[in-house]
PDB file of C-alpha atoms in Angstrom:
ATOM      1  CA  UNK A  83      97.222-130.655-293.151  1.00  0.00           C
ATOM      2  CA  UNK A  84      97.666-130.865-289.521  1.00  0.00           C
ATOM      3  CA  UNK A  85      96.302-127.771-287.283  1.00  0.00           C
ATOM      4  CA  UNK A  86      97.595-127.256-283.649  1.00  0.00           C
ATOM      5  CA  UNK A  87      95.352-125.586-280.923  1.00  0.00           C
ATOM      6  CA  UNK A  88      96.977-122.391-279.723  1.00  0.00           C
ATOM      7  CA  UNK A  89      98.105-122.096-276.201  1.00  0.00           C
ATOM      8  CA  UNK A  90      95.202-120.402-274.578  1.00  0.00           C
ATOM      9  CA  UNK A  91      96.407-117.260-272.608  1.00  0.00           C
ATOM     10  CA  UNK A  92      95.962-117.649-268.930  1.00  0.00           C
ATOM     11  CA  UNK A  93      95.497-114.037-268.762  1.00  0.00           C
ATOM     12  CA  UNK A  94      92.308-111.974-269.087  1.00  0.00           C
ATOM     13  CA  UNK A  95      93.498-109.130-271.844  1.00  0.00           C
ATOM     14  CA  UNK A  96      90.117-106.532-270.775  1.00  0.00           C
ATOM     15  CA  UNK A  97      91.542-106.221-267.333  1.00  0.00           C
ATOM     16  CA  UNK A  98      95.390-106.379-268.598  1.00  0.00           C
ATOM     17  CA  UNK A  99      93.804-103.069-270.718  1.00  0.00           C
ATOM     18  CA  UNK A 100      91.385-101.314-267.655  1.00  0.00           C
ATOM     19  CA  UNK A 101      94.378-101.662-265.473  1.00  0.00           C
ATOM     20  CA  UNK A 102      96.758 -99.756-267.756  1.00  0.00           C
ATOM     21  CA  UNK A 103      94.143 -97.712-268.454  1.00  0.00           C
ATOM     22  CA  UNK A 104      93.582 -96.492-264.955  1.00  0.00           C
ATOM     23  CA  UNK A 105      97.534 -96.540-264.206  1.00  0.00           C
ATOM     24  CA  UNK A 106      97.741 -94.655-267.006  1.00  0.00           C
ATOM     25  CA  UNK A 107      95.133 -91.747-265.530  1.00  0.00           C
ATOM     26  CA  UNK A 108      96.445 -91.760-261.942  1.00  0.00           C
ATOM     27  CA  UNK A 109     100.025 -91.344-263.635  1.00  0.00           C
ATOM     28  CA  UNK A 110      98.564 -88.295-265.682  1.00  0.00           C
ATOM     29  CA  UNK A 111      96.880 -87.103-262.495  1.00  0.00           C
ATOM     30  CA  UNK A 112      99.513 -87.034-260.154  1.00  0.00           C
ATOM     31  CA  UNK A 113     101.651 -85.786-262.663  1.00  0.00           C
ATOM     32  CA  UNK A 114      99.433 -82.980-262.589  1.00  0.00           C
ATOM     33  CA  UNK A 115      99.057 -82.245-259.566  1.00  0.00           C
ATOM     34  CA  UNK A 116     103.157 -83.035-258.718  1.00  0.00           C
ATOM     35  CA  UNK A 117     104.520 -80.412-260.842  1.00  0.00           C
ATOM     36  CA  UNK A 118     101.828 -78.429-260.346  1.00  0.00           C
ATOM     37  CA  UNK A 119     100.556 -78.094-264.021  1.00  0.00           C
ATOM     38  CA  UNK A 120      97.207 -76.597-262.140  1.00  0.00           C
ATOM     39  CA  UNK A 121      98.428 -73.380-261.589  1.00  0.00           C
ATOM     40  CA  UNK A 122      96.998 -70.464-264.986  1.00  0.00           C
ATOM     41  CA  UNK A 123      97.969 -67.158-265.451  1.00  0.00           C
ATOM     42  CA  UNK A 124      95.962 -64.661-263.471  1.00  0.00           C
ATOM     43  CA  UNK A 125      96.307 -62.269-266.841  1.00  0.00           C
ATOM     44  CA  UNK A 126      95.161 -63.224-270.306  1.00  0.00           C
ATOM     45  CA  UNK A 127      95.144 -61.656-273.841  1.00  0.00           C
ATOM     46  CA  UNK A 128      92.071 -63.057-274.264  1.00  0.00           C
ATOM     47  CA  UNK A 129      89.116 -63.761-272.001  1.00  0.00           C
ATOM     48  CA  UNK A 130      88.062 -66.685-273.778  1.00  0.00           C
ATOM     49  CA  UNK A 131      91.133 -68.614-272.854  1.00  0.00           C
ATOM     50  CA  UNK A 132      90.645 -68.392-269.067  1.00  0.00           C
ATOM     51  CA  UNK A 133      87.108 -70.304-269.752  1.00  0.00           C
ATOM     52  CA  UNK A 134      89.055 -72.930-272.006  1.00  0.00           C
ATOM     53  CA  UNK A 135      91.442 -73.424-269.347  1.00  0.00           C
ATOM     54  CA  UNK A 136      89.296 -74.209-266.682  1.00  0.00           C
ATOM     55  CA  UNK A 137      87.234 -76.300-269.258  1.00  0.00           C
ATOM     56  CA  UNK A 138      89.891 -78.482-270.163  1.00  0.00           C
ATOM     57  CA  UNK A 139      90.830 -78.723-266.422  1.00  0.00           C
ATOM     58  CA  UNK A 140      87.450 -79.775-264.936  1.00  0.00           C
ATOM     59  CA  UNK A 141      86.677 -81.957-267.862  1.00  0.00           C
ATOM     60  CA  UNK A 142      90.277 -84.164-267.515  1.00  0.00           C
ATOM     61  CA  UNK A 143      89.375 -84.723-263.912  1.00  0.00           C
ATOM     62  CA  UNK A 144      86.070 -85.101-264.549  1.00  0.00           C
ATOM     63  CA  UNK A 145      86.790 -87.775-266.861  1.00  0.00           C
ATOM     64  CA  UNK A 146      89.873 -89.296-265.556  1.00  0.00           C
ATOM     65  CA  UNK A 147      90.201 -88.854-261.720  1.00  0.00           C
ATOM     66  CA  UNK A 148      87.204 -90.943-259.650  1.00  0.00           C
ATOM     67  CA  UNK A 149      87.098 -93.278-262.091  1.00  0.00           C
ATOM     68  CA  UNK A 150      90.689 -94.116-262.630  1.00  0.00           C
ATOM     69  CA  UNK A 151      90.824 -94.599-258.643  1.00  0.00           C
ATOM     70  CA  UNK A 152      87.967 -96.958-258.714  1.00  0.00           C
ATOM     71  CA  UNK A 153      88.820 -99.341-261.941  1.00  0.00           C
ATOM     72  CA  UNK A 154      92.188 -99.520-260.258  1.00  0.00           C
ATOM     73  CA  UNK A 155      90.575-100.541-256.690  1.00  0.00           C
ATOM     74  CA  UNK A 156      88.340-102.874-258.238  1.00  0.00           C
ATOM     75  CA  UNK A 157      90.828-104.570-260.275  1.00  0.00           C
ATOM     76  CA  UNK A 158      92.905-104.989-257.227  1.00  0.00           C
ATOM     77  CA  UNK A 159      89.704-106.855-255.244  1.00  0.00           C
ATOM     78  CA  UNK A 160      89.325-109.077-259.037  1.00  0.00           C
ATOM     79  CA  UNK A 161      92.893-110.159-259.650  1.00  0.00           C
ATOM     80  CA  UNK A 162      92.797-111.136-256.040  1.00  0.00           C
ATOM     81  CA  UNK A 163      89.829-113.357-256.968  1.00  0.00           C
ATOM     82  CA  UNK A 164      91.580-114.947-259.808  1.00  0.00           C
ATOM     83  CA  UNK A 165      94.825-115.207-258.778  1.00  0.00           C
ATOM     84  CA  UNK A 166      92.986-117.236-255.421  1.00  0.00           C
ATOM     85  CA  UNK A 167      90.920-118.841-257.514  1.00  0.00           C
ATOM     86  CA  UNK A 168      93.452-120.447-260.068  1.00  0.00           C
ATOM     87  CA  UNK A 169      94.958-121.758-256.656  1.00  0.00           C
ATOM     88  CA  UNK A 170      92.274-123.704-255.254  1.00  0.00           C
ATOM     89  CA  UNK A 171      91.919-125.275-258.163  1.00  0.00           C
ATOM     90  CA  UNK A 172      95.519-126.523-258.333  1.00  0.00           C
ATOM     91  CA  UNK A 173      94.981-127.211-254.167  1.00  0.00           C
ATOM     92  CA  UNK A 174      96.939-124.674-253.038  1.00  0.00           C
ATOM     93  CA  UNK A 175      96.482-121.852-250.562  1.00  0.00           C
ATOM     94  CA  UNK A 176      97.051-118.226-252.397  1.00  0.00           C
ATOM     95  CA  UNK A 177      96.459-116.067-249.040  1.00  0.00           C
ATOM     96  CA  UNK A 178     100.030-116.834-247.391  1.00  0.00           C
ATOM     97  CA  UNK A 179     101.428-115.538-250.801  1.00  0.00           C
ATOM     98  CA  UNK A 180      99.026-112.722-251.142  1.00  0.00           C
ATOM     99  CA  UNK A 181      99.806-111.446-247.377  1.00  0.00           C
ATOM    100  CA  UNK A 182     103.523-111.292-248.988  1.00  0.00           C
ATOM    101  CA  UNK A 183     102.804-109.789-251.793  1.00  0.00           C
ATOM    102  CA  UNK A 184     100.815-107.332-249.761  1.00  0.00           C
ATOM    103  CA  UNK A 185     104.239-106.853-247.679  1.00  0.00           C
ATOM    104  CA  UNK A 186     106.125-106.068-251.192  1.00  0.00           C
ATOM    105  CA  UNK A 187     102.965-103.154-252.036  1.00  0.00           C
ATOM    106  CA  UNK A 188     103.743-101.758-248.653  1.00  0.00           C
ATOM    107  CA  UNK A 189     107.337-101.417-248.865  1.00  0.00           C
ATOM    108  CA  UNK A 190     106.964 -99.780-252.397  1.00  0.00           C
ATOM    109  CA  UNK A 191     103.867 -97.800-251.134  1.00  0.00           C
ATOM    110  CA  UNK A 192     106.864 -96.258-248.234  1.00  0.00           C
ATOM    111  CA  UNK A 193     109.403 -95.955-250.765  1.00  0.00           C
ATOM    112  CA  UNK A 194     106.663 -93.889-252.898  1.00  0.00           C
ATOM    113  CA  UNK A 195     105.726 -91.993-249.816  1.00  0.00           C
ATOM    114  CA  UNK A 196     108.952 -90.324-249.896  1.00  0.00           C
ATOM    115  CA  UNK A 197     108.060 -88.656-253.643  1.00  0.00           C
ATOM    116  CA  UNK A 198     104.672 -87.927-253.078  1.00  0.00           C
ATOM    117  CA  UNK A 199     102.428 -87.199-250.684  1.00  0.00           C
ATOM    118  CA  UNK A 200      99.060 -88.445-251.415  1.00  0.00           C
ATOM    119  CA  UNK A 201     100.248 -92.081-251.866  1.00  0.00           C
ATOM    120  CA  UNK A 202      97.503 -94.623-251.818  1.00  0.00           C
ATOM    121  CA  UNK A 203      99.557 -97.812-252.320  1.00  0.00           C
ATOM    122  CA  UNK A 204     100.479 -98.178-248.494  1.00  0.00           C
ATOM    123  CA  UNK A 205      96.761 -98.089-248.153  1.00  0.00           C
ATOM    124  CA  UNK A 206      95.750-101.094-250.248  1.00  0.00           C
ATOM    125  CA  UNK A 207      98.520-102.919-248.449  1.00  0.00           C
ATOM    126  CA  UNK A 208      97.404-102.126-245.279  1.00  0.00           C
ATOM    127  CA  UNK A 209      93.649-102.640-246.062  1.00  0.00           C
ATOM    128  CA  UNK A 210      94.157-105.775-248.743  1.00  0.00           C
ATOM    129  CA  UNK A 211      94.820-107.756-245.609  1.00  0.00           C
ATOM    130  CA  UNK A 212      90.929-108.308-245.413  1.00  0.00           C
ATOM    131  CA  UNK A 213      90.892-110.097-248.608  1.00  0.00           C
ATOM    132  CA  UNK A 214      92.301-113.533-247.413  1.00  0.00           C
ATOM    133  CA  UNK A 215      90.119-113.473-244.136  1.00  0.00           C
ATOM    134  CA  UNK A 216      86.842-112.718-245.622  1.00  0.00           C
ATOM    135  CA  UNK A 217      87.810-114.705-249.340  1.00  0.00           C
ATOM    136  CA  UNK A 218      86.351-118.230-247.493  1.00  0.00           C
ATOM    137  CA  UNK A 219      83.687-116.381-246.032  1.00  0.00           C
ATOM    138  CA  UNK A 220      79.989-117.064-247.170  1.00  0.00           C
ATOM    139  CA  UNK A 221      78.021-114.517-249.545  1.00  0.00           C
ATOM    140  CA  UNK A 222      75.517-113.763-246.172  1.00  0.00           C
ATOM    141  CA  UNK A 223      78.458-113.316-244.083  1.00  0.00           C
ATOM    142  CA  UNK A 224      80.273-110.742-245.910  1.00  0.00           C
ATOM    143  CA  UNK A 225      76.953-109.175-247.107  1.00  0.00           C
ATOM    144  CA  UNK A 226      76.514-108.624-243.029  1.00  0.00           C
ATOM    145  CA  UNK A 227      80.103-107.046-242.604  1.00  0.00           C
ATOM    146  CA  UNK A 228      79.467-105.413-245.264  1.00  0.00           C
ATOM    147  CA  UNK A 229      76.179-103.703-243.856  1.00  0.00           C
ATOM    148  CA  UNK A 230      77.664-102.829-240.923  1.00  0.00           C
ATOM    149  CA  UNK A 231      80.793-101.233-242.225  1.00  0.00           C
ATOM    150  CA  UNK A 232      78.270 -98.845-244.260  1.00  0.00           C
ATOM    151  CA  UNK A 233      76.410 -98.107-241.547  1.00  0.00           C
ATOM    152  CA  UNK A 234      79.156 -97.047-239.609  1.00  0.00           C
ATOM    153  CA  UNK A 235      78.276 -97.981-236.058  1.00  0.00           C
ATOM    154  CA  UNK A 236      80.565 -96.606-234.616  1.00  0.00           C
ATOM    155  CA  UNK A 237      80.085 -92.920-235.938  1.00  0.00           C
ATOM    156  CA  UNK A 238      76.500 -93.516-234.931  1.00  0.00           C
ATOM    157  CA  UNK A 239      77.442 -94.179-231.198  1.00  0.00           C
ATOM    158  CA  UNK A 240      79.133 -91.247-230.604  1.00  0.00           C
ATOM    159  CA  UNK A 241      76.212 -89.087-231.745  1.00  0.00           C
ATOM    160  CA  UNK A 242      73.985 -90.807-229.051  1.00  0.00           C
TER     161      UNK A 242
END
């Protein structure tokens, strides 16, 4: 009996699965928010019901909304890694691809803008050009811009 290896998936299914996950909640958020599903009846038979109302709201945002944002952001920052990654090894350079691809996001992000106004996808666009110029950068280096960009200089001056 002869057995064949199977094919081994390129892909990495956990952050095929987060990232639907958190498309999934920012979908159900804005959604929410869009059609303004937010909006309960100033009058109620029952008391009880204007507690479960705000219950159920504060607890789907609670659990959804921040953390939704953030999976999504930092799956953005790790397929960037891989995809740049799976390059070099071939000896390619992924950043002249990922600046288009960044040029696609911001055209869709503009289109999007049209339909709703809290649109982040223009955003990541516009800041995921950062990615190919500090990708080559060492650890210390981008630990340092890092530092700085928390402190927030610049805030700082105009205080003094």
């Amino acid at each position: 009996m002869e057995h064949k290896i199977a094919e081994t998936n390129a892909r990495i299914d956990v952050a095929d699965v987060l990232r639907g996950l958190a498309v999934m909640g920012i979908i159900l958020l804005h959604s929410i928010e869009h059609f303004n599903f937010y909006s309960f009846p100033e009058e109620v038979p029952f008391e009880w019901m204007k507690f479960t109302d705000q219950a159920i709201w504060r607890g789907l945002f609670f659990t959804f909304s921040n953390k939704a944002y953030a999976v999504f952001a930092l799956l953005f920052g790790f397929s960037f890694y891989i995809q740049d990654n799976n390059q070099q090894r071939r000896g390619k350079d992924f950043r002249l691809r990922f600046l288009w691809r960044l040029f696609i996001l911001f055209i869709i992000g503009q289109f999007n803008a049209a339909f709703f106004t809290g649109e982040i996808l223009t955003m990541y666009a516009i800041l995921g050009i950062i990615l190919p110029i500090f990708c080559r950068m060492s650890d210390r280096t981008v630990a340092i811009f890092a530092t700085l960009l928390i402190l927030q200089p610049i805030d700082w001056a105009k205080l003094i």
